[in-house]
Coordinates of C-alpha atoms and ligand atoms in Angstrom, one line a residue:
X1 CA 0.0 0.0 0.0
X2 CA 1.1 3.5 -1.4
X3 CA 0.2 6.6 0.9
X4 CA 0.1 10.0 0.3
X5 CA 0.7 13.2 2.7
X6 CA 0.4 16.4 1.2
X7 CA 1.3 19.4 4.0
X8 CA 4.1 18.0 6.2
X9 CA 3.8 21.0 9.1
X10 CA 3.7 19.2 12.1
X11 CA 0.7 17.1 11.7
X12 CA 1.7 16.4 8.4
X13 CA 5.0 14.9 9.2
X14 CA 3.8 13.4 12.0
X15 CA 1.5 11.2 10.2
X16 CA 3.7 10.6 7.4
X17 CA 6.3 9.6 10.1
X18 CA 3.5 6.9 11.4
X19 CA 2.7 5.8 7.9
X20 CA 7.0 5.3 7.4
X21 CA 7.1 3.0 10.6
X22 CA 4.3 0.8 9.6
X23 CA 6.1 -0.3 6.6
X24 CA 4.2 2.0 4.1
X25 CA 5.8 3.5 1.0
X26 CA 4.9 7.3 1.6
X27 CA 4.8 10.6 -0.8
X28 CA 5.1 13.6 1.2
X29 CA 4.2 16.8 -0.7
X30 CA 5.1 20.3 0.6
X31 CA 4.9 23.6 -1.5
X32 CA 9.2 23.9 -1.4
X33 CA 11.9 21.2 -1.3
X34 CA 13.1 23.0 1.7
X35 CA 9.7 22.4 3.4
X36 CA 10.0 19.2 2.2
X37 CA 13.5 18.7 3.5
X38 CA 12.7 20.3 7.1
X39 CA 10.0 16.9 7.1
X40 CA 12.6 14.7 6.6
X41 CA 15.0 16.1 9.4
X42 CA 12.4 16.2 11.6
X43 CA 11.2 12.6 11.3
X44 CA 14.2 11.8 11.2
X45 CA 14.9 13.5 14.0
X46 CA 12.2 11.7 16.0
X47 CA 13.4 8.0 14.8
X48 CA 16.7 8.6 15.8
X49 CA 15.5 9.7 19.1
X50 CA 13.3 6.1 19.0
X51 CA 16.7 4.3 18.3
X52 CA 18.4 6.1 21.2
X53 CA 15.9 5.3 23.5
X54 CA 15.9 1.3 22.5
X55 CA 12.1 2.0 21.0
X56 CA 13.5 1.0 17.4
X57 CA 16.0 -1.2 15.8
X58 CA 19.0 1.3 13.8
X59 CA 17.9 -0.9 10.4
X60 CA 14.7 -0.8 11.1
X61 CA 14.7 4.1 11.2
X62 CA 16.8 3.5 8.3
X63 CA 14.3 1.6 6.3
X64 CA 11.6 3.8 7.7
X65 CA 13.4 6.8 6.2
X66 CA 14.2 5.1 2.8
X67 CA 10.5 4.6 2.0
X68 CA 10.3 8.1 2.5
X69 CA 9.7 10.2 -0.6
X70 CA 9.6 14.2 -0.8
X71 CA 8.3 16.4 -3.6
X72 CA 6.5 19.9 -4.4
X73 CA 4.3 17.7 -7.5
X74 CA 0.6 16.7 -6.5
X75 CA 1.1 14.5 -9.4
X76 CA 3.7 12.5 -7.8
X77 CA 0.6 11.2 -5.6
X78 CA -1.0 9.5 -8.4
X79 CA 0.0 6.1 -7.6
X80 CA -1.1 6.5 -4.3
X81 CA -3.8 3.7 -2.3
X82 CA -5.0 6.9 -0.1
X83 CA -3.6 10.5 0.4
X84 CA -4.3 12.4 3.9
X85 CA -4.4 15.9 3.0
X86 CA -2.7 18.2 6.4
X87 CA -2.3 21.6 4.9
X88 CA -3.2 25.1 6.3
X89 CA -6.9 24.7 8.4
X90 CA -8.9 27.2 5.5
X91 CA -11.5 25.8 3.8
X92 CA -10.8 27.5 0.3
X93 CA -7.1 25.8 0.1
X94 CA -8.7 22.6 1.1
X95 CA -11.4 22.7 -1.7
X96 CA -8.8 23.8 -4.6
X97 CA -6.7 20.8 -3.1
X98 CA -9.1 18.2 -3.5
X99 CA -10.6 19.3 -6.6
X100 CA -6.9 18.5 -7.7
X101 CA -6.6 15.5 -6.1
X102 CA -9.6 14.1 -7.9
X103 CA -8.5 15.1 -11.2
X104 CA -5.3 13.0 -10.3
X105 CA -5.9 9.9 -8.2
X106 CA -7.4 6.9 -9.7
X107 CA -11.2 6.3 -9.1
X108 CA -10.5 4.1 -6.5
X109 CA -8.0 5.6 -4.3
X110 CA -9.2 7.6 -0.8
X111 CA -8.9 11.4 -0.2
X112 CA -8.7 12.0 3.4
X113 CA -8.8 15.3 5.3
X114 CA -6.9 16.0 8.9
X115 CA -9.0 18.9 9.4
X116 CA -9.9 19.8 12.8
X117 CA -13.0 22.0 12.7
X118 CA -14.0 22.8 9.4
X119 CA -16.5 20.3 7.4
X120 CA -15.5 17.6 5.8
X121 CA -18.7 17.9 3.5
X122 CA -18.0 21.0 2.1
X123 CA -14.2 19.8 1.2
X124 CA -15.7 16.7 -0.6
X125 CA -18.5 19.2 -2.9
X126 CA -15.5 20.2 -4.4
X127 CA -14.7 16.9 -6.0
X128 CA -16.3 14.9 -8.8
X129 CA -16.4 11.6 -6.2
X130 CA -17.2 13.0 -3.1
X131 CA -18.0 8.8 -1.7
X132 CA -14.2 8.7 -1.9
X133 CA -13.8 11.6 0.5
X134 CA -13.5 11.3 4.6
X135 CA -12.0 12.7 7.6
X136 CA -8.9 11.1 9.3
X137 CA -8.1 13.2 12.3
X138 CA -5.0 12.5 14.4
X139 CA -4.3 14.6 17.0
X140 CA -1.4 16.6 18.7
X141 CA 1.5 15.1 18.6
X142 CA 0.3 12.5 16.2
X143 CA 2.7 10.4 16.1
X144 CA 2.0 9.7 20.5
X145 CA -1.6 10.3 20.8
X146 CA -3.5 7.1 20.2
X147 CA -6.4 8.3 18.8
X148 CA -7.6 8.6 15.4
X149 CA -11.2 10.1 14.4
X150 CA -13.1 8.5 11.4
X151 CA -15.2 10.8 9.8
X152 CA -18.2 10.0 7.1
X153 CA -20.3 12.4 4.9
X154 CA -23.8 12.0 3.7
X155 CA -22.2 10.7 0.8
X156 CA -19.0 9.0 1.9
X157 CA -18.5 5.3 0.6
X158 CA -18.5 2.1 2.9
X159 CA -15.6 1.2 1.0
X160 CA -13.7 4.4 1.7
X161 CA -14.7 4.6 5.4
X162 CA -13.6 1.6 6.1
X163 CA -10.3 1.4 4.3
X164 CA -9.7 4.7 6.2
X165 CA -10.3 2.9 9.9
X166 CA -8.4 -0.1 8.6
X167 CA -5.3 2.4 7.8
X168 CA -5.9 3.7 11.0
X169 CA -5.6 0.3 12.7
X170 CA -2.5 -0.4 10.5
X171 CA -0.5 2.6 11.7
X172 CA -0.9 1.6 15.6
X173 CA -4.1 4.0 16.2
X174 CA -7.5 3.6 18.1
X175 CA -9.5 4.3 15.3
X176 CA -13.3 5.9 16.2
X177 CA -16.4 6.2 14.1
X178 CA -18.1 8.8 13.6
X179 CA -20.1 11.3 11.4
X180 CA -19.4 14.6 9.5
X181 CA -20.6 17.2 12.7
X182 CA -18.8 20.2 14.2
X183 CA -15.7 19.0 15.3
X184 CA -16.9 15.8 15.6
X185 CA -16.1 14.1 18.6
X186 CA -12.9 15.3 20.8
X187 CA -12.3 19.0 19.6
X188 CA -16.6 19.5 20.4
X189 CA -15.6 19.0 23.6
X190 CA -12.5 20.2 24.0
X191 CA -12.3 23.1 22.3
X192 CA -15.1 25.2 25.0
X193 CA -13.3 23.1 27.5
X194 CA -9.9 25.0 26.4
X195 CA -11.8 28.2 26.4
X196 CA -12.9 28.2 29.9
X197 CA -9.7 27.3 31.0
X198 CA -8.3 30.4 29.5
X199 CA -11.6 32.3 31.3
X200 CA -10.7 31.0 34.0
X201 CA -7.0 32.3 33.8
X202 CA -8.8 36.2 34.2
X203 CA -11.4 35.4 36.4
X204 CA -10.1 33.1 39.3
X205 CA -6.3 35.2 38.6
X206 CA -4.8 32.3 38.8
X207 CA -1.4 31.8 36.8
X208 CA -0.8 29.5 33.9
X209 CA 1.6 27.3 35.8
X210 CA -1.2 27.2 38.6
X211 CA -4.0 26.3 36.4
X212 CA -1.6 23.8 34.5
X213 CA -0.8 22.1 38.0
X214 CA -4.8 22.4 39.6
X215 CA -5.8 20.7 35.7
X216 CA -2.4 17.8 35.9
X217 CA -3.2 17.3 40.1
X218 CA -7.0 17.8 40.3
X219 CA -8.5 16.6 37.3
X220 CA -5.1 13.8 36.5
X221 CA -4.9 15.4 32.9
X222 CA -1.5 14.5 31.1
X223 CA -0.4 18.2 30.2
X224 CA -1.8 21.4 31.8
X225 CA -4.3 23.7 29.1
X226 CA -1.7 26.7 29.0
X227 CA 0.8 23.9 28.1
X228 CA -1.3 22.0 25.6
X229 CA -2.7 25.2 24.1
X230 CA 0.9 26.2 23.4
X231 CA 1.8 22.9 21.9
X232 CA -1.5 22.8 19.3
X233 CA -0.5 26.3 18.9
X234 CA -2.5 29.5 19.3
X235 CA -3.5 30.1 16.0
X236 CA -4.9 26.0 15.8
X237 CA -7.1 26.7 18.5
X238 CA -8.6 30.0 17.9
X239 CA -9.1 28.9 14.4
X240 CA -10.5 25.9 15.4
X241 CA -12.7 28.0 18.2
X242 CA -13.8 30.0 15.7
X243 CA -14.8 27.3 13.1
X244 CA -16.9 25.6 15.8
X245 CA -18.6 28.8 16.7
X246 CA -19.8 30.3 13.3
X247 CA -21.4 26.4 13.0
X248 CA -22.7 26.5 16.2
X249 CA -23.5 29.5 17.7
X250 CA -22.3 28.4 21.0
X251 CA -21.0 31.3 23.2
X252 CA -18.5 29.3 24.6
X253 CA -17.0 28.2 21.5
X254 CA -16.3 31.3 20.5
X255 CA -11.5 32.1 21.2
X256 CA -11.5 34.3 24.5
X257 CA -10.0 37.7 23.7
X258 CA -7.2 36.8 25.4
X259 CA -6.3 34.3 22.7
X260 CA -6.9 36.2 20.4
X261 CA -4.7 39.3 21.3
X262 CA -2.1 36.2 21.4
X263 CA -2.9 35.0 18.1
X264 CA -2.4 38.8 17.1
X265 CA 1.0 39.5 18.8
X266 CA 2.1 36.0 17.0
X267 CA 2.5 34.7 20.5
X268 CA 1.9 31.0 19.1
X269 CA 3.3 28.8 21.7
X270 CA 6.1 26.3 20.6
X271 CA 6.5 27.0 17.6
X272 CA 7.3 30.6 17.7
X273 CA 9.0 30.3 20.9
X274 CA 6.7 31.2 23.3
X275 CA 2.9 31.6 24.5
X276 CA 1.7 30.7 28.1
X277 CA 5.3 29.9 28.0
X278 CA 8.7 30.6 26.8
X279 CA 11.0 28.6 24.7
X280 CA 14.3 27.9 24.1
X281 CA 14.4 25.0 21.7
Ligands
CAA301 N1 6.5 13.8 16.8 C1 7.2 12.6 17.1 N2 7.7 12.3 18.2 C2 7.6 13.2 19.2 C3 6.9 14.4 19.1 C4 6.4 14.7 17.8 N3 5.7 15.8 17.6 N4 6.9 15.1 20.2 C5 7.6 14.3 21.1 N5 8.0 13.2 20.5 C6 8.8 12.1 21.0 C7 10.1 12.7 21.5 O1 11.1 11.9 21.0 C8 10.0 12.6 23.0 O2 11.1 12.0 23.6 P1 12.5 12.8 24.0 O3 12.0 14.1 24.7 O4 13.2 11.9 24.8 O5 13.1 13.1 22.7 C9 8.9 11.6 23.3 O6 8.1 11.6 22.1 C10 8.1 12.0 24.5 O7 7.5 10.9 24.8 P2 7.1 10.7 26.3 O8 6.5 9.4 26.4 O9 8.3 11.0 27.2 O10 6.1 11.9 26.5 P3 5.1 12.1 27.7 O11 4.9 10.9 28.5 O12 5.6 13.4 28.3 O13 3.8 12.4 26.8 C11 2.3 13.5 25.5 C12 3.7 13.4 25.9 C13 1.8 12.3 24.8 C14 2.2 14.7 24.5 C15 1.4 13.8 26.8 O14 1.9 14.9 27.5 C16 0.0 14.0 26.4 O15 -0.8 13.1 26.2 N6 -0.4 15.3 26.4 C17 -1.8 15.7 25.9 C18 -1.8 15.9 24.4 C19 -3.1 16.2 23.9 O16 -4.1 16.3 24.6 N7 -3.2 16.3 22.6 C20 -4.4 16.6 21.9 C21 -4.3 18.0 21.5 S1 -5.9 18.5 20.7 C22 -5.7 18.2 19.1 O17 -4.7 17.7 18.6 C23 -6.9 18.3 18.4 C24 -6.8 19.3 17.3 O18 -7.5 19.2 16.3 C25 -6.1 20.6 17.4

């Protein structure tokens, strides 16, 4: 089985770094070769760091990485089985993609979306064969977090749903079902969940590494909100936030001002160095 990722951002490499270590031949496609490249070092990064640890065999990373392909040309994704589409969370770029895709990939291969919040309906209207479009949605970082959504249409195939879940079994995941609905499972309840944890922030004053420790001691979560928030990245969640509340009208989903001044001031999180927190690496 042939794989395709196009977008290797975090997510992006992330998933093509699961695809790599179950054994599938993978097409990574990013917009530059040096976007392309930066993929490549970091999964390569996080193998070695798998080798070091004794998680992974030295020949076994090395083989990972050799099936490994990089290149800027959608229609290097042609002999793909199944391409998982990862790029920037805006539903216009998404559309454009897939009406690409379709024009390119056999009948019978399966177009897959990582979005987060946006619907995976409207990205399928934009291709002839929209019963050969669903969601796949790993979360943050995917390549630890066990989960995997499933997401169907109105007019998504048996046959595409299901060799979506079995892909998600293949590459180590807990695959879920479910249907195309405002964030679907997780992010509808996580994402108001996030947001009143940054309310909270303002209204009990209480300091990110406070909150992080009451949410990690109290409540036995893995990572503190101010912490996750910064790993997703700012900009992730208000989008996200945002997405969720022009479909639902919920006040709560709707990015607290304070987020949102961040996402202005390109306070990010991780990725640009800081957010709740600051960064060195
Ligand atoms: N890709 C690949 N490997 C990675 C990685 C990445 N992005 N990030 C870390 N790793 C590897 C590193 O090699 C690291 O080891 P070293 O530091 O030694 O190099 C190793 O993983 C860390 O593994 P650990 O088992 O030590 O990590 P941990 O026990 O601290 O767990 C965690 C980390 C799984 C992230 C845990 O803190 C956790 O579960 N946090 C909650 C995360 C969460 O809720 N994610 C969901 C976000 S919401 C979302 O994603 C939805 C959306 O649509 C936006």
């Amino acid at each position: 089985m042939k794989v395709g990722v196009v977008g290797l951002g975090a997510m992006g490499a992330g998933i093509a770094q699961l695809c790599l270590e179950a054994g599938l031949e993978t097409v990574g496609r990013e917009v530059t070769a040096e976007l392309g490249d930066k993929a490549r070092g970091r999964i390569e990064h996080f193998l070695t760091r798998k080798v070091e640890k004794g998680q992974l065999e030295h020949e076994a990373r090395d083989a990972a990485v050799a099936r490994l392909t990089t290149t800027t040309e959608l229609g290097d994704l042609a002999g793909c089985d199944l391409v998982i589409e990862a790029i920037v969370e805006q539903i216009g770029p998404k559309r454009e993609l897939f009406a690409e895709l379709d024009r390119i990939c056999p009948p019978e291969a399966v177009l897959a979306t990582n979005t987060s919040a946006l619907s995976v309906t409207e990205i399928a209207a934009a291709t002839g064969g929209p019963e050969r479009v669903v969601g796949m949605h790993f979360f943050n970082p995917a390549p630890l977090m066990p989960l995997v959504e499933i997401v169907r249409t109105e007019r998504s195939s048996d046959e595409a749903f299901e060799a979506a879940y079995a892909l998600g079994e293949k590459l180590g995941k807990h695959p879920i079902r479910c249907h195309d609905t405002p964030g679907f499972v997780v992010n509808r309840v996580l994402i108001p969940l996030m947001n009143d944890c940054v309310r909270v922030l303002d209204e009990a004053r209480v300091t990110p590494e406070d909150l992080d420790a009451g949410m990690k001691h109290g409540a036995g979560w893995p990572m503190g909100p101010c912490e996750l928030l910064d790993l997703v990245g700012i900009d992730v969640h208000v989008h996200a936030a945002e997405a969720l509340w022009q479909a639902l009208r919920e006040p709560r989903m709707a990015p607290p001002p304070r987020l949102v001044a961040m996402q202005r001031a390109g306070m990010l999180g991780r990725k640009t160095g800081g957010g709740f927190y600051q960064y060195s690496d």
